[in-house]
XYZ file of C-alpha atoms in Angstrom:
114
model
C -10.807 5.126 12.194
C -7.885 7.556 12.000
C -5.474 4.837 10.939
C -7.906 3.438 8.361
C -8.498 6.849 6.773
C -4.752 7.445 6.606
C -4.271 4.041 4.921
C -7.002 4.676 2.347
C -5.647 8.146 1.582
C -2.106 6.849 1.198
C -3.255 4.007 -1.091
C -5.305 6.377 -3.256
C -2.496 8.918 -3.561
C -0.045 6.159 -4.463
C -2.385 4.944 -7.210
C -3.090 8.526 -8.355
C 0.156 10.529 -8.005
C -1.387 13.436 -9.932
C -3.770 14.052 -6.978
C -1.391 14.618 -4.017
C -3.955 16.565 -1.958
C -6.845 14.101 -2.327
C -8.737 13.209 0.847
C -11.797 10.963 1.229
C -15.158 12.461 2.129
C -16.971 11.039 5.164
C -20.724 11.633 5.380
C -22.301 11.640 8.840
C -26.073 11.192 8.554
C -27.799 12.098 11.824
C -31.402 10.982 11.717
C -32.321 12.063 15.245
C -33.481 15.596 15.821
C -33.310 17.140 19.249
C -30.414 15.034 20.507
C -27.780 17.712 21.001
C -25.303 15.247 22.602
C -25.174 13.151 19.424
C -24.868 16.222 17.206
C -22.114 17.715 19.384
C -20.233 14.401 19.418
C -20.429 13.977 15.642
C -19.289 17.564 15.089
C -16.354 17.096 17.490
C -15.275 13.946 15.643
C -15.733 15.630 12.260
C -13.539 18.534 13.421
C -10.819 16.135 14.586
C -10.898 14.194 11.321
C -11.018 17.201 8.993
C -9.290 20.128 10.658
C -7.088 18.747 13.425
C -5.851 15.590 11.655
C -6.512 16.581 8.020
C -7.567 13.030 7.151
C -10.764 13.695 5.217
C -13.525 16.091 4.273
C -16.781 15.733 6.202
C -20.414 16.374 5.467
C -22.925 16.285 8.326
C -26.474 15.561 7.180
C -29.202 16.530 9.644
C -32.707 15.121 9.283
C -34.320 18.285 10.602
C -33.665 21.943 9.972
C -34.250 22.468 13.698
C -31.132 20.400 14.415
C -28.985 23.126 12.827
C -29.595 25.219 15.949
C -27.876 22.468 17.954
C -24.637 22.688 15.958
C -21.619 24.318 17.582
C -20.969 27.837 16.283
C -18.061 27.566 13.845
C -18.796 29.798 10.837
C -15.248 29.637 9.458
C -15.542 25.918 8.730
C -19.261 25.397 8.266
C -21.401 25.820 5.213
C -25.139 25.216 5.414
C -27.311 23.975 2.603
C -31.009 23.454 3.263
C -32.563 20.882 1.002
C -35.706 18.816 0.752
C -35.828 15.143 -0.056
C -33.490 14.255 -2.905
C -32.901 11.207 -4.991
C -29.317 9.938 -4.978
C -28.676 11.599 -8.349
C -30.146 14.931 -7.214
C -28.086 14.883 -4.011
C -24.902 14.137 -5.977
C -25.633 17.013 -8.370
C -26.134 19.473 -5.493
C -22.998 18.304 -3.690
C -20.953 18.455 -6.893
C -22.136 21.999 -7.554
C -21.898 23.452 -4.059
C -19.896 21.519 -1.485
C -17.592 18.797 -2.700
C -16.937 16.435 -5.547
C -17.974 12.954 -4.550
C -17.249 9.802 -6.524
C -20.078 8.592 -8.727
C -19.664 5.151 -7.166
C -18.223 4.287 -3.810
C -15.249 2.014 -4.328
C -14.305 -0.789 -2.002
C -11.071 -0.583 -0.022
C -9.571 -3.166 -2.357
C -10.431 -1.104 -5.438
C -8.884 2.028 -3.936
C -5.715 0.133 -3.005
C -5.382 -1.396 -6.505
């Protein structure tokens, strides 16, 4: 995964030299509440990818507000946003306004490399 993210980032930056600090955004959607091992594992991987390696931005989506209590305490790098059920367009609008700018369409690897 690390190598693939580095390849995608390099290809994008080569195609878009005016965006030298661009990084992809990886969304982790955890649909199990109460499984602290899964949540801890995802958060550890997200930290490695985002902070330690600097390969991407990460968003962790939890299916239950109770699962937030299972997250590791890391207030310097975490931002919480409690939401209800959103359509794809509503979720994109909230993310654009508060957390990160996501592409309107997800491009294939080939399109990013072109």
